[in-house]
GROMACS .gro file of C-alpha atoms in nm:
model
  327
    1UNK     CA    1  -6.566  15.613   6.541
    2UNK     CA    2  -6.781  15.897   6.515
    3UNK     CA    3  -6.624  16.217   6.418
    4UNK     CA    4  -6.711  16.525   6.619
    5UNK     CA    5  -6.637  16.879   6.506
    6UNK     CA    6  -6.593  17.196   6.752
    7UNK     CA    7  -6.783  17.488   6.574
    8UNK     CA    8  -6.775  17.841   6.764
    9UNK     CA    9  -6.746  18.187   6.741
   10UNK     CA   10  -6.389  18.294   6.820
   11UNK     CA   11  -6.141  18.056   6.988
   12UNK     CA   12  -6.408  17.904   7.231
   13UNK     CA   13  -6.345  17.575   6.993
   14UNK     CA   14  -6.000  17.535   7.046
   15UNK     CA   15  -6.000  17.601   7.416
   16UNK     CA   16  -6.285  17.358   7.546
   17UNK     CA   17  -6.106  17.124   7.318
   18UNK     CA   18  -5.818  17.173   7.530
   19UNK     CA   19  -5.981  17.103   7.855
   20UNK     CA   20  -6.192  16.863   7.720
   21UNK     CA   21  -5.823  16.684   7.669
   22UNK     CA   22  -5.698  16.768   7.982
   23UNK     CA   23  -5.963  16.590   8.150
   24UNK     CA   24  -6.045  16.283   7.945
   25UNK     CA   25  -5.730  16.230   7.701
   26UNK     CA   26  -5.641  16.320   7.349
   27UNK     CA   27  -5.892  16.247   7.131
   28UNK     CA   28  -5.896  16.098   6.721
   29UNK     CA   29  -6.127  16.205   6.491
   30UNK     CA   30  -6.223  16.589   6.651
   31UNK     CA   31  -6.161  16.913   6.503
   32UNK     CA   32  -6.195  17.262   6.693
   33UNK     CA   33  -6.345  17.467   6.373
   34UNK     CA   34  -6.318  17.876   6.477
   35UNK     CA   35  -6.473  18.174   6.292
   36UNK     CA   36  -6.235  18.438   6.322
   37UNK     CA   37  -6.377  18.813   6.339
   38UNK     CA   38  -6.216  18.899   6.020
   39UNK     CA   39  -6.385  18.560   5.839
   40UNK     CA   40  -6.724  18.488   5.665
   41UNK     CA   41  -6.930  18.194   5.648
   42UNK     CA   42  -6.775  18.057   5.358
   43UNK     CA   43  -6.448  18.031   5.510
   44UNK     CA   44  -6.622  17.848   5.819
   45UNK     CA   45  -6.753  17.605   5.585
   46UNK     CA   46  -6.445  17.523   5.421
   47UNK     CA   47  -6.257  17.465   5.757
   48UNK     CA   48  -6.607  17.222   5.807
   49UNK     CA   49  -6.513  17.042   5.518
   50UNK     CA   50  -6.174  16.963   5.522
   51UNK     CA   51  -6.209  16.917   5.872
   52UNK     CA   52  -6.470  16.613   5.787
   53UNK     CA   53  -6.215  16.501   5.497
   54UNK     CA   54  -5.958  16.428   5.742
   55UNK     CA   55  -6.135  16.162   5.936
   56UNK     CA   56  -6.102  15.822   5.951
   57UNK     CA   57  -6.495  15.809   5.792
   58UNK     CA   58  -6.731  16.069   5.715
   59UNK     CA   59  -7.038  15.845   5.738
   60UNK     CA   60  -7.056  15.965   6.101
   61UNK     CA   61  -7.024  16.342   6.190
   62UNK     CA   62  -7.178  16.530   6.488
   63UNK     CA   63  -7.137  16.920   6.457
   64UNK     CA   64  -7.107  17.080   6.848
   65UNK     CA   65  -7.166  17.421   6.796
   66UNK     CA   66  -7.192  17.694   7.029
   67UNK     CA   67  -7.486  17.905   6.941
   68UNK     CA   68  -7.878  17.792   6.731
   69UNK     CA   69  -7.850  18.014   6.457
   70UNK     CA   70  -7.544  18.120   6.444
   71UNK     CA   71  -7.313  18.103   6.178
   72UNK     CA   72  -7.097  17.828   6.269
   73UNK     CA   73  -7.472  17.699   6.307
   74UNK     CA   74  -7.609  17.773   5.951
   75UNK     CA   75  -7.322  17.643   5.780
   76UNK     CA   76  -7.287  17.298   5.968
   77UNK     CA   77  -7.685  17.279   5.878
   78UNK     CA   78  -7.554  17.353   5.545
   79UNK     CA   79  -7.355  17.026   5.484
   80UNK     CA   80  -7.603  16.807   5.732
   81UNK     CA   81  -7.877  16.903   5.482
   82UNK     CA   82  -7.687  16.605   5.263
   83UNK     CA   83  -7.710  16.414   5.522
   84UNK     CA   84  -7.943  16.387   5.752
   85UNK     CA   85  -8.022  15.996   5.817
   86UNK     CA   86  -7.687  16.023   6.007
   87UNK     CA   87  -7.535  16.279   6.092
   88UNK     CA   88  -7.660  16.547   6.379
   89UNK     CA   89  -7.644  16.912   6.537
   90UNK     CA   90  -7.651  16.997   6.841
   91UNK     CA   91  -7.598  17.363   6.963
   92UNK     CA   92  -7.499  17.511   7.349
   93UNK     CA   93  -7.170  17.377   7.363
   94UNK     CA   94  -7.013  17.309   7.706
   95UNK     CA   95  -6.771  17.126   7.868
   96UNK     CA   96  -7.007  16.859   8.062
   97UNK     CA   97  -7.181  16.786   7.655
   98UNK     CA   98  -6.840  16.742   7.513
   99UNK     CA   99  -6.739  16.521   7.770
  100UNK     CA  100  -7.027  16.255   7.735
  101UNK     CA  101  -6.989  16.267   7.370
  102UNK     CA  102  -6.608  16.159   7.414
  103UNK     CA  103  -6.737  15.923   7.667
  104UNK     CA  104  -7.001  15.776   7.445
  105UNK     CA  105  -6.819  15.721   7.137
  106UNK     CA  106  -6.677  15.420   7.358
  107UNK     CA  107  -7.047  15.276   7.331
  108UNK     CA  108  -7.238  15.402   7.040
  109UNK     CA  109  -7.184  15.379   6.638
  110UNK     CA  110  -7.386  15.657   6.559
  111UNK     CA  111  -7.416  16.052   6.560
  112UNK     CA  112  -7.768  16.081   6.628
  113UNK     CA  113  -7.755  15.824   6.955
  114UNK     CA  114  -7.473  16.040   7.084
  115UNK     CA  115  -7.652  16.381   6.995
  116UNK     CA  116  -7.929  16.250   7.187
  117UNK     CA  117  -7.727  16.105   7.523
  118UNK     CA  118  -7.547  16.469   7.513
  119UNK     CA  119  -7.806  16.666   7.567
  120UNK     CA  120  -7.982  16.595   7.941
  121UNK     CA  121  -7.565  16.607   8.077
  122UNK     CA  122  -7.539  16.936   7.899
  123UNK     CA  123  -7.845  17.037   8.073
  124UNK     CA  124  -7.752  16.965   8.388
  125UNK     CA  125  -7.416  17.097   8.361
  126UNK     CA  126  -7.576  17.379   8.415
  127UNK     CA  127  -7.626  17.489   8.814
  128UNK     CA  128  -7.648  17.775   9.017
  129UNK     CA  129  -7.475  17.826   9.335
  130UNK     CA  130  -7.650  17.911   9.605
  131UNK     CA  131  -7.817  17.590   9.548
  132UNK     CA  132  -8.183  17.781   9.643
  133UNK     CA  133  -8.193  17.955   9.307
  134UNK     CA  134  -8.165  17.646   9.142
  135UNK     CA  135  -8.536  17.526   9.026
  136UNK     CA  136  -8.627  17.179   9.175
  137UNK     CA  137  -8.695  16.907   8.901
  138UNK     CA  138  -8.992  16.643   9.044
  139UNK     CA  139  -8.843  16.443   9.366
  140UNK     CA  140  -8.684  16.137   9.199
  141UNK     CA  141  -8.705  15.798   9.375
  142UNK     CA  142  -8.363  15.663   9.503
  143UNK     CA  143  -8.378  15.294   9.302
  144UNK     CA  144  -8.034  15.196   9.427
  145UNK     CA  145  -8.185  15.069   9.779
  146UNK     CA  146  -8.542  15.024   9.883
  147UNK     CA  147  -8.657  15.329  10.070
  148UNK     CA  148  -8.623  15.314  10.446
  149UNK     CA  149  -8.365  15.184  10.637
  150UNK     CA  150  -8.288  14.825  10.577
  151UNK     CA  151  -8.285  14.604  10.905
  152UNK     CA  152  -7.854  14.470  10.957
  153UNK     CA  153  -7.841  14.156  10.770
  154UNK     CA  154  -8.080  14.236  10.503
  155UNK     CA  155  -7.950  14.064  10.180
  156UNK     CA  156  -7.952  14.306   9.854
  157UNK     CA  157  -7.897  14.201   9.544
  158UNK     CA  158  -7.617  13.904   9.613
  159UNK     CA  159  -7.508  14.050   9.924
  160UNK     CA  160  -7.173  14.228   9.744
  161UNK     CA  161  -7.077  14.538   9.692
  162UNK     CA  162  -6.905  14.584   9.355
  163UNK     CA  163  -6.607  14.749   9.289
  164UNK     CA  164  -6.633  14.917   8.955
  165UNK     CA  165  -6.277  15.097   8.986
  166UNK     CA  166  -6.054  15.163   9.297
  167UNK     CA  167  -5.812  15.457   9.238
  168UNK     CA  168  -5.513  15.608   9.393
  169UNK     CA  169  -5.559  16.023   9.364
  170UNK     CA  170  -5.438  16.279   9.591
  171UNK     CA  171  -5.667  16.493   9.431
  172UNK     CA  172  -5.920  16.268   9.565
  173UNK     CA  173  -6.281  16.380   9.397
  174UNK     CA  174  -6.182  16.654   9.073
  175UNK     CA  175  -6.281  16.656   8.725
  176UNK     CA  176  -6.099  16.342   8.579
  177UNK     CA  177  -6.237  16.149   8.810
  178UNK     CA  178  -6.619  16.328   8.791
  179UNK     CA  179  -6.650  16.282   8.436
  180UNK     CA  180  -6.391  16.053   8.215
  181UNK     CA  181  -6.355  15.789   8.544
  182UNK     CA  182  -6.722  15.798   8.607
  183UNK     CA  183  -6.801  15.778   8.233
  184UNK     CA  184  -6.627  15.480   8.181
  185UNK     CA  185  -6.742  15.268   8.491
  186UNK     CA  186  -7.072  15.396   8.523
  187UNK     CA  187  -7.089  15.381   8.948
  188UNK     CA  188  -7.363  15.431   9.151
  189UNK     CA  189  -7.157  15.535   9.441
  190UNK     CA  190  -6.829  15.732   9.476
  191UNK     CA  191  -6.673  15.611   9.821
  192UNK     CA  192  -6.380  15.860   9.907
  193UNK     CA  193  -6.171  15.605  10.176
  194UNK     CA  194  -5.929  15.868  10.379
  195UNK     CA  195  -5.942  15.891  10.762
  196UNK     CA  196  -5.801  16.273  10.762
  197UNK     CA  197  -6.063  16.403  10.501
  198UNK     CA  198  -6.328  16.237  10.682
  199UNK     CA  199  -6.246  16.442  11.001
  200UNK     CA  200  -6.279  16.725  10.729
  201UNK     CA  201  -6.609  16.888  10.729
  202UNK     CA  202  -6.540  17.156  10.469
  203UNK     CA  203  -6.338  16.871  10.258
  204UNK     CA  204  -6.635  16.615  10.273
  205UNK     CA  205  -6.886  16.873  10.166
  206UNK     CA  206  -6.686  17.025   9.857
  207UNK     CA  207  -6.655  16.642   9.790
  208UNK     CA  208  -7.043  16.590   9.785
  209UNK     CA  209  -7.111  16.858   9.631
  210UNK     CA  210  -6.846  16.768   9.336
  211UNK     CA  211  -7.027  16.449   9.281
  212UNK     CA  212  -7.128  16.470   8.894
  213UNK     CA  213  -7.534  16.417   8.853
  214UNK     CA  214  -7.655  16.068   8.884
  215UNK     CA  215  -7.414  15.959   9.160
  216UNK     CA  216  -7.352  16.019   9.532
  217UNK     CA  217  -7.030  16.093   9.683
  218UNK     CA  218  -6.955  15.987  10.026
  219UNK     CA  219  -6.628  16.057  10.244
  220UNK     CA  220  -6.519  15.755  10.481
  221UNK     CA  221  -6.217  15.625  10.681
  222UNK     CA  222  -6.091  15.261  10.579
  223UNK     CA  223  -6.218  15.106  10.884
  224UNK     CA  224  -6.591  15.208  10.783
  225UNK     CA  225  -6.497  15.122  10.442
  226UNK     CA  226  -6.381  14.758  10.584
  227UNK     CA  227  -6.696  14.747  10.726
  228UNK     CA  228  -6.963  14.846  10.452
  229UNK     CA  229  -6.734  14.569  10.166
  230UNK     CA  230  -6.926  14.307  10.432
  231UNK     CA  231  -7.285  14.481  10.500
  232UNK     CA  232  -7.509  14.258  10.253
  233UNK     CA  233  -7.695  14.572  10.245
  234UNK     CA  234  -7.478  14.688   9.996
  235UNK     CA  235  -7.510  14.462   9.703
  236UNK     CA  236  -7.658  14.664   9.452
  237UNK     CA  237  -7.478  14.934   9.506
  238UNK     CA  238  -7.147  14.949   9.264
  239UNK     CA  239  -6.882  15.179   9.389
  240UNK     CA  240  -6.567  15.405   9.262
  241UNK     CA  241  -6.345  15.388   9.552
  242UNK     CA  242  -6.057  15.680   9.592
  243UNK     CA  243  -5.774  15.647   9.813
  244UNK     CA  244  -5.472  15.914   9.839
  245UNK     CA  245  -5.226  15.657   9.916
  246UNK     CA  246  -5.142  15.341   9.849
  247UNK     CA  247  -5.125  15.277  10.277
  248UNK     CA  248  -5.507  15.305  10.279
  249UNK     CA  249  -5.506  15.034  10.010
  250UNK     CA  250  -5.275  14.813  10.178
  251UNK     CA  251  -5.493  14.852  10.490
  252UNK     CA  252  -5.852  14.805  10.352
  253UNK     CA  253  -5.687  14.473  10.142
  254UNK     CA  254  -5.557  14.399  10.478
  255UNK     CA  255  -5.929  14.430  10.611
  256UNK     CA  256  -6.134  14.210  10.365
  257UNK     CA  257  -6.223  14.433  10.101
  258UNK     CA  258  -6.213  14.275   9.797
  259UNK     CA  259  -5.960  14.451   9.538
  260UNK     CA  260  -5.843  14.314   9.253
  261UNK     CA  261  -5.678  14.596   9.034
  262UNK     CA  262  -5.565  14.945   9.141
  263UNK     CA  263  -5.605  15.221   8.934
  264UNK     CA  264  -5.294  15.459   8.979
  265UNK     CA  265  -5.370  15.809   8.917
  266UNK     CA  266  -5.159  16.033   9.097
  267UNK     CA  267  -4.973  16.124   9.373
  268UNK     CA  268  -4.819  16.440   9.476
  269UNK     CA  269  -4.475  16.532   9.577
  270UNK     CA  270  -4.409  16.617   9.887
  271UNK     CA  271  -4.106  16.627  10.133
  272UNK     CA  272  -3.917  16.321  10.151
  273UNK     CA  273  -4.042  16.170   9.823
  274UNK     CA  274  -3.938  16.160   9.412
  275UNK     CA  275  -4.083  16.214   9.157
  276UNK     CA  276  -4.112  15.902   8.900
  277UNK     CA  277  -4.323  16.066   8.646
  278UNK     CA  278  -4.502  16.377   8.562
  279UNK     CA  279  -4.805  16.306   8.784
  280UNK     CA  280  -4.651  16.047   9.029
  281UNK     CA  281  -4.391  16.098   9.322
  282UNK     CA  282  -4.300  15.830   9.563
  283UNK     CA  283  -4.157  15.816   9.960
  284UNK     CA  284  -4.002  15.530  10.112
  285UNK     CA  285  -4.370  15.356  10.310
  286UNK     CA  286  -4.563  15.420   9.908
  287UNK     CA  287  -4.292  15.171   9.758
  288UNK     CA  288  -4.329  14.919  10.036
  289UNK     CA  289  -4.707  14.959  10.035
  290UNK     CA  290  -4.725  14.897   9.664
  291UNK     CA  291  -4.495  14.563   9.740
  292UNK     CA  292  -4.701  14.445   9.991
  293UNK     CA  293  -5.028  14.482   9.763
  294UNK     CA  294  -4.810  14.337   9.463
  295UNK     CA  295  -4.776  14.033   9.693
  296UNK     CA  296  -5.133  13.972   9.771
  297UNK     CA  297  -5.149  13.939   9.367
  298UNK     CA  298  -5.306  14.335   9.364
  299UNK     CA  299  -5.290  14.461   8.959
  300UNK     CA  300  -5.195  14.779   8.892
  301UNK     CA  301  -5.317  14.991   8.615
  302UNK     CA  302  -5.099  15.327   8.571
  303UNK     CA  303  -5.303  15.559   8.382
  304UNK     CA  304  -5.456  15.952   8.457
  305UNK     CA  305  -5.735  15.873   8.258
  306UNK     CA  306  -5.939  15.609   8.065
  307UNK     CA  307  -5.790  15.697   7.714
  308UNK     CA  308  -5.434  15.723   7.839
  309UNK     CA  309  -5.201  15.359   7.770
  310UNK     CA  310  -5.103  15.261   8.109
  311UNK     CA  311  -4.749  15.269   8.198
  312UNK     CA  312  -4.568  15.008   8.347
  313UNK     CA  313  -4.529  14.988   8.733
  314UNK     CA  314  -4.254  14.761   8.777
  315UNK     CA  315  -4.021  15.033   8.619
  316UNK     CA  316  -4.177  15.321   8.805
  317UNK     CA  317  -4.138  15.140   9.138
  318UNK     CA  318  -3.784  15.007   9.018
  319UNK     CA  319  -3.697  15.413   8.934
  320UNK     CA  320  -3.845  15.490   9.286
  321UNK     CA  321  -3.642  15.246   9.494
  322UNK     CA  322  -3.310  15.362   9.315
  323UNK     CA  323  -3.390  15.718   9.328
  324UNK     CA  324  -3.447  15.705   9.730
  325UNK     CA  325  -3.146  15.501   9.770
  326UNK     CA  326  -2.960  15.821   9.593
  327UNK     CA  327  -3.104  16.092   9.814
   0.00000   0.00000   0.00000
């Protein structure tokens, strides 16, 4: 795996490493590498270098660094100079960079193929709200359906839409789910499926608008969602559904769409429920929804995010059914 080193001025390092963990799971083979105020380059450069010495390989190393020039800069370039058929720099360090360069170490072998997928996501990390100061990039063509509105009936693709991950959040839409869930399944669509939020004007536009670039976010109740699983229309499109309960599972399984596993992400607490672990609390109609889904042969995969070992729901649901006997 390709080892990636955090290289900034002051503790900027250590904290997007942090979030960078909080949103996409720990993480082997990366070091946060600061340069104190009271340091010089040479101590920079020795943090590089045992940094490098504790991974797994050093034939692979990107350096993230925070500023072109810099020192953190100079001194990375320093030790790259010894190596330069594979290992890579790449400066203007944010959060949306770091994130595809977690994301596509799952993929890709080599420094310089990640350096190179980082940088456009880094770019357009960057936005500007009110969206009228941002500068308009050349009007892209939509690929995923032909342009126009397609006559009911018309076949796409093989007629089905595909399901590249269908998650239980009552977050709903947040940055997990933008970046390491989206990373790792690669949709075309995000489908939020909740009748309340899609009464929710404000709630379906801060949705949208949250959709990371590439993919559109829509905001649906289950009946419409029921409804698009058998539009032929649909069948290039592949889709990240998000539910905040399992009930709107149980009732879009109940309707025809075609589910196989369930990603379960978290749910919040709330009056009348327990909590069963640190990001999942249960009531009384979540259990029996879960049994019912268990029965039409659903899967469940227990995870917050893609790097995370999923836990095992049998126990959780065993802990929740005892622990709402108790109350």
């Amino acid at each position: 795996m390709v080892g990636i080193i955090l290289a900034t001025h002051g503790e900027f390092a250590e904290g997007i490493l942090q979030s960078g963990t909080m949103i996409f799971g720990e993480q082997e083979n990366v070091k946060a590498i600061t340069l104190m105020p009271s340091e010089g380059p040479d101590d920079i450069r020795a943090k590089m270098e045992a940094a490098i010495a504790s991974f797994d390989s050093q034939d692979e190393v990107l350096f993230l660094v925070d500023l072109w020039g810099g020192t953190p800069f100079n001194q990375a370039n320093g030790l790259y100079e010894d190596h330069k058929d594979k290992w890579a720099i790449v400066a203007g360090l944010n959060l949306p960079m770091l994130i595809e360069a977690f994301a596509s170490r799952f993929s890709m072998n080599s420094a310089q193929e990640i350096a190179k997928a980082i940088l456009t996501p880094g770019q357009e990390g960057v936005r500007i709200k009110p969206e009228e100061l941002q500068p308009q990039p050349q009007e892209a063509v939509d690929s995923e359906q032909p342009s126009g509105e397609l006559a009911p009936g018309t076949v796409v693709g093989d007629g089905k839409i595909k399901f590249v991950l269908a998650r239980i959040d009552s977050r709903l839409l947040h940055g997990q789910v933008a970046t390491a869930w989206t990373k790792s399944t690669n949709p075309t669509r995000i489908i939020v499926v909740s009748d309340a939020v899609s009464k929710d004007d404000l709630r379906k536009k801060l949705i949208e608008q949250a959709a990371p670039p590439g993919v559109k976010a829509n905001v649906i109740p289950v009946d419409k969602m029921i409804e698009i699983s058998k539009d032929p229309r649909f069948g290039n499109t592949k889709a990240l559904l998000l539910f905040e309960n399992p009930q709107d599972v149980l009732r879009a399984v109940e309707g025809g769409v075609e589910i196989e596993q369930v990603n379960v992400g978290s749910m919040a607490h709330s009056v009348g429920k327990v909590v069963v672990s640190k990001v999942l609390a249960m009531g009384q109609e979540d259990v029996e929804a879960f049994d019912k889904l268990k029965e039409k042969g659903i899967k469940f995969d227990v995870r917050k995010v893609p790097n995370d070992s999923s836990a095992n729901m049998e126990d959780i649901i065993k802990k929740a059914k005892a622990e709402l006997k108790a109350q």
